PDB file of C-alpha atoms in Angstrom:
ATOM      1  CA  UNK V 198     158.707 144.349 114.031  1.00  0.00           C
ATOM      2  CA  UNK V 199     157.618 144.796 117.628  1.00  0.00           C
ATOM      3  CA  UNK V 200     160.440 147.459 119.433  1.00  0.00           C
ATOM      4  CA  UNK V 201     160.435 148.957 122.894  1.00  0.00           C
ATOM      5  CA  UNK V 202     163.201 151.430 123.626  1.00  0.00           C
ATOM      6  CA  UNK V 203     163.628 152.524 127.502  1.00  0.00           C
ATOM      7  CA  UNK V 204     165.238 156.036 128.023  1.00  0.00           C
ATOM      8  CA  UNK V 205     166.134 158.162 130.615  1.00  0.00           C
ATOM      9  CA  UNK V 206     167.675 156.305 133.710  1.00  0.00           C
ATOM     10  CA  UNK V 207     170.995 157.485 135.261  1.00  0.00           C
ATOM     11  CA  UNK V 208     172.179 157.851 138.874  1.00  0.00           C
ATOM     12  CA  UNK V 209     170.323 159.789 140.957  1.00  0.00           C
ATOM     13  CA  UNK V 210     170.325 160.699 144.563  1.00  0.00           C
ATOM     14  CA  UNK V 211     167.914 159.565 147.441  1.00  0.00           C
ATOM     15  CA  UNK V 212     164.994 162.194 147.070  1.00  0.00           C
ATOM     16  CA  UNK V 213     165.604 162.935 143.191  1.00  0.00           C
ATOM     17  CA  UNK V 214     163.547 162.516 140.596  1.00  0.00           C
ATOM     18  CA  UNK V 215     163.262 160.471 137.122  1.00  0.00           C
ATOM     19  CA  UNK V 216     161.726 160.257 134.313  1.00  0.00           C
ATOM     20  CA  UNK V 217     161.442 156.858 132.069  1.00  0.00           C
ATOM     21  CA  UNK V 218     160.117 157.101 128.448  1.00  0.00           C
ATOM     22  CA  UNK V 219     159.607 153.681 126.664  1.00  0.00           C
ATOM     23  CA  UNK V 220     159.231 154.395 122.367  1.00  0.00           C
ATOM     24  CA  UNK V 221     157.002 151.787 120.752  1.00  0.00           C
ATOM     25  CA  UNK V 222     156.891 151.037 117.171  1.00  0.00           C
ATOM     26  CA  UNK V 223     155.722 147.901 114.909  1.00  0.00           C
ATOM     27  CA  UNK V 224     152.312 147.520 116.504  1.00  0.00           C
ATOM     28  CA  UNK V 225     149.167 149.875 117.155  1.00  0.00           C
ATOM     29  CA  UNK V 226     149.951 151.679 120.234  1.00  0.00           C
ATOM     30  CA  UNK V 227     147.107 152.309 121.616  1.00  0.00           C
ATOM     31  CA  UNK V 228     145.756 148.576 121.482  1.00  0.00           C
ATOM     32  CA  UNK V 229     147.396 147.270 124.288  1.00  0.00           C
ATOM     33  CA  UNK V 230     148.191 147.769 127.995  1.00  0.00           C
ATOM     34  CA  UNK V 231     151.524 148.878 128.629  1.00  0.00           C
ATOM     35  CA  UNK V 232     153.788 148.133 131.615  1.00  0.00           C
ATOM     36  CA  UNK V 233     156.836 149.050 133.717  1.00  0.00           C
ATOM     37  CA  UNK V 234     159.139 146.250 135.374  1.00  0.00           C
ATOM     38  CA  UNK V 235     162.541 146.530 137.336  1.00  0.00           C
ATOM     39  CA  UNK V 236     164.792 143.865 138.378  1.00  0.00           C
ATOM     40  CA  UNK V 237     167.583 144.626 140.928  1.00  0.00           C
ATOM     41  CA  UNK V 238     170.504 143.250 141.724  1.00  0.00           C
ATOM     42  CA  UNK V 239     169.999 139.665 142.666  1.00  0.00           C
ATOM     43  CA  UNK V 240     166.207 139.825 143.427  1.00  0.00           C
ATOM     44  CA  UNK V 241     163.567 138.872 140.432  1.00  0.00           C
ATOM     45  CA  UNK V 242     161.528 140.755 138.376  1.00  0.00           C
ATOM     46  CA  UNK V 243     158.912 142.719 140.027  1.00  0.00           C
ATOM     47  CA  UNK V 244     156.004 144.898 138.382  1.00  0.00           C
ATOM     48  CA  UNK V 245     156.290 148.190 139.282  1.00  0.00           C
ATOM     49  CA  UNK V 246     153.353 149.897 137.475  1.00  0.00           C
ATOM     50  CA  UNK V 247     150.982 149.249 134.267  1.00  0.00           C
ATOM     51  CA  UNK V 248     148.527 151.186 132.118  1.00  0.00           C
ATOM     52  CA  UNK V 249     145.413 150.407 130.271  1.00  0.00           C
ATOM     53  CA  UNK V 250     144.967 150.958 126.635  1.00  0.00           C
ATOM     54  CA  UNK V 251     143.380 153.804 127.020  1.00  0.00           C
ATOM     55  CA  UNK V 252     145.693 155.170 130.024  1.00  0.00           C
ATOM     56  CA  UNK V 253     142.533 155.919 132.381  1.00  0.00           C
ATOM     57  CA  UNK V 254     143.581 152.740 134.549  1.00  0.00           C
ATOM     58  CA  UNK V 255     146.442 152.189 136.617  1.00  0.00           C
ATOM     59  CA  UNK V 256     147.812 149.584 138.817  1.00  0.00           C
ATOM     60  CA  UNK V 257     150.736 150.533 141.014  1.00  0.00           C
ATOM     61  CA  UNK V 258     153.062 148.155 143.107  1.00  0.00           C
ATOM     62  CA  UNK V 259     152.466 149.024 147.450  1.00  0.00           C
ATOM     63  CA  UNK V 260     156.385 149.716 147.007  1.00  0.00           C
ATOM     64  CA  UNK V 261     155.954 152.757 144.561  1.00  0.00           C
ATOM     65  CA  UNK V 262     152.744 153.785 145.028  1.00  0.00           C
ATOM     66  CA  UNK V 263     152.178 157.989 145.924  1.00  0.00           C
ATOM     67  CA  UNK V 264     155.744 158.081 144.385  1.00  0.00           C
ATOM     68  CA  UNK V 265     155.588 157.017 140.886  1.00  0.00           C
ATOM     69  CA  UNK V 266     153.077 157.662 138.192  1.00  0.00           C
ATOM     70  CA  UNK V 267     152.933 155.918 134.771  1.00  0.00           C
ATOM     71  CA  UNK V 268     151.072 157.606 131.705  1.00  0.00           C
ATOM     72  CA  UNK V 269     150.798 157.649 128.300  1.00  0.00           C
ATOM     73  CA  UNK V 270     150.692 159.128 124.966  1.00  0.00           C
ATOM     74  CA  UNK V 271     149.171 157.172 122.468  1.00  0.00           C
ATOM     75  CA  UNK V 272     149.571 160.095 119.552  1.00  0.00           C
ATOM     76  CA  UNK V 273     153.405 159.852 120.121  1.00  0.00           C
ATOM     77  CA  UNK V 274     153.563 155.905 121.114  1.00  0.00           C
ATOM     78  CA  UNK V 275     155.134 156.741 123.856  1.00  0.00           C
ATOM     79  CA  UNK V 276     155.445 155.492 127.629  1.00  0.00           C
ATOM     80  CA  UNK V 277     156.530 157.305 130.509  1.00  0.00           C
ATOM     81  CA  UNK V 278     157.364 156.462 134.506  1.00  0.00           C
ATOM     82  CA  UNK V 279     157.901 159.656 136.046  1.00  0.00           C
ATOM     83  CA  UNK V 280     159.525 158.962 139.342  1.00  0.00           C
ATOM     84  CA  UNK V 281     160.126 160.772 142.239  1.00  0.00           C
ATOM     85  CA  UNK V 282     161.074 160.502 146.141  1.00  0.00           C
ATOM     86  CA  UNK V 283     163.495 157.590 144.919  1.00  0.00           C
ATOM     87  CA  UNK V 284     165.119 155.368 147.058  1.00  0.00           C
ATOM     88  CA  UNK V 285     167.742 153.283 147.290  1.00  0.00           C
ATOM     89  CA  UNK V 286     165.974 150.227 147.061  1.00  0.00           C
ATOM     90  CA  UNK V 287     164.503 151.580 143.709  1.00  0.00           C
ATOM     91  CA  UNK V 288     167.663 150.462 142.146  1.00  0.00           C
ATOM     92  CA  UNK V 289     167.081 148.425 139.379  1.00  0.00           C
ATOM     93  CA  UNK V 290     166.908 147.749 135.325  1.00  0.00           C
ATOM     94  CA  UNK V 291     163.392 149.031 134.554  1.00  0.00           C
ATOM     95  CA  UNK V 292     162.174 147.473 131.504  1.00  0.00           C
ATOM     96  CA  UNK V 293     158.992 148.498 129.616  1.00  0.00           C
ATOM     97  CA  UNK V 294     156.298 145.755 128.765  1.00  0.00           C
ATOM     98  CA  UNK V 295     153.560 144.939 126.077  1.00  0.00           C
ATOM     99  CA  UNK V 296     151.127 143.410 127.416  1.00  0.00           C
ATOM    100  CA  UNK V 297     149.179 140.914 125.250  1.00  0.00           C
ATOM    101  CA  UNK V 298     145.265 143.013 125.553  1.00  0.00           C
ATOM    102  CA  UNK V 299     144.395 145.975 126.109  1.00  0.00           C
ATOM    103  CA  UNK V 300     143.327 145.637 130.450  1.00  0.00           C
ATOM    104  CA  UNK V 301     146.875 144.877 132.255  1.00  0.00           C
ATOM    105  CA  UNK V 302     147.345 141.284 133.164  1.00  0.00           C
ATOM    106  CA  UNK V 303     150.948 140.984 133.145  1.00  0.00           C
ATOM    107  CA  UNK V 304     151.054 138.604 129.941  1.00  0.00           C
ATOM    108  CA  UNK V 305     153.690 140.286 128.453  1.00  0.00           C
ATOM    109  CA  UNK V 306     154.914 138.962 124.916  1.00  0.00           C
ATOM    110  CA  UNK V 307     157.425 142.089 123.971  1.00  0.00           C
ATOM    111  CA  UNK V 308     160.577 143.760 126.816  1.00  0.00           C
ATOM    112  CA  UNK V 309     162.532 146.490 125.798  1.00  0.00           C
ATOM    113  CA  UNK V 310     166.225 146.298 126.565  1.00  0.00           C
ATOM    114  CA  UNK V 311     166.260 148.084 130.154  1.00  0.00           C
ATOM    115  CA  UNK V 312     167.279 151.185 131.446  1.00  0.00           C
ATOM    116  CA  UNK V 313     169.420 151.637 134.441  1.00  0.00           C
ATOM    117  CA  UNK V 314     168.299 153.373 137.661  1.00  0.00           C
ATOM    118  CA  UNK V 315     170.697 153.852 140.452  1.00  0.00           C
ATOM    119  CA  UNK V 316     169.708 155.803 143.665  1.00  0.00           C
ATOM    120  CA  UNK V 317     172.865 156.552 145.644  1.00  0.00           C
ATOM    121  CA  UNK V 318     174.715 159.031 147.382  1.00  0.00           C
TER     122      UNK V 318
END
């Protein structure tokens, strides 16, 4: 069984800096692109970042790019956003993706169950 388990959101203040960590079990890993997704309040889903397979391609949104940076470790299944400079508008659920390949193309057919980020002061 397919499971995708967002940690490490919280409230932070404008400026601050976050870490996201997605754990993936029930499929191999290291098959498939990997993204990051946010929703905020009252606005739709938007993708925020992806990863390739292999991790040495990237595609970041123009609204987080030279802030955020996703990577990954395949030998742990693991995904991470690190995040930093946040803003307010970065408030949202972030969700972590499977992608159906391995190159991103935003066919995703597995969502974790969100984690909160709130940027306020």
């Amino acid at each position: 069984q397919v499971q995708l388990v967002e940690s490490g959101g919280g409230l932070v203040q404008p400026g601050g800096s976050l870490t996201l960590s997605c754990a993936a079990s029930g499929f191999t890993f290291s098959s498939y692109a990997m993204s990051w997704v946010r929703q905020a309040p009252g606005k739709g889903l938007e993708r925020v970042s992806d990863i390739n397979s292999g991790g040495g391609s990237t595609y970041y949104a123009d609204s987080v790019k030279g802030r955020f940076t996703i990577s990954r470790d395949n030998a742990k299944n693991t995904l991470y956003l690190q995040m930093n400079s946040l803003k307010p508008e970065d408030t949202a659920m972030y969700y972590c993706a499977k992608d159906q390949a391995a190159v991103t193309g935003s066919l995703y057919d597995y969502w974790g169950q969100g984690t909160q980020v709130t940027v306020s002061s």
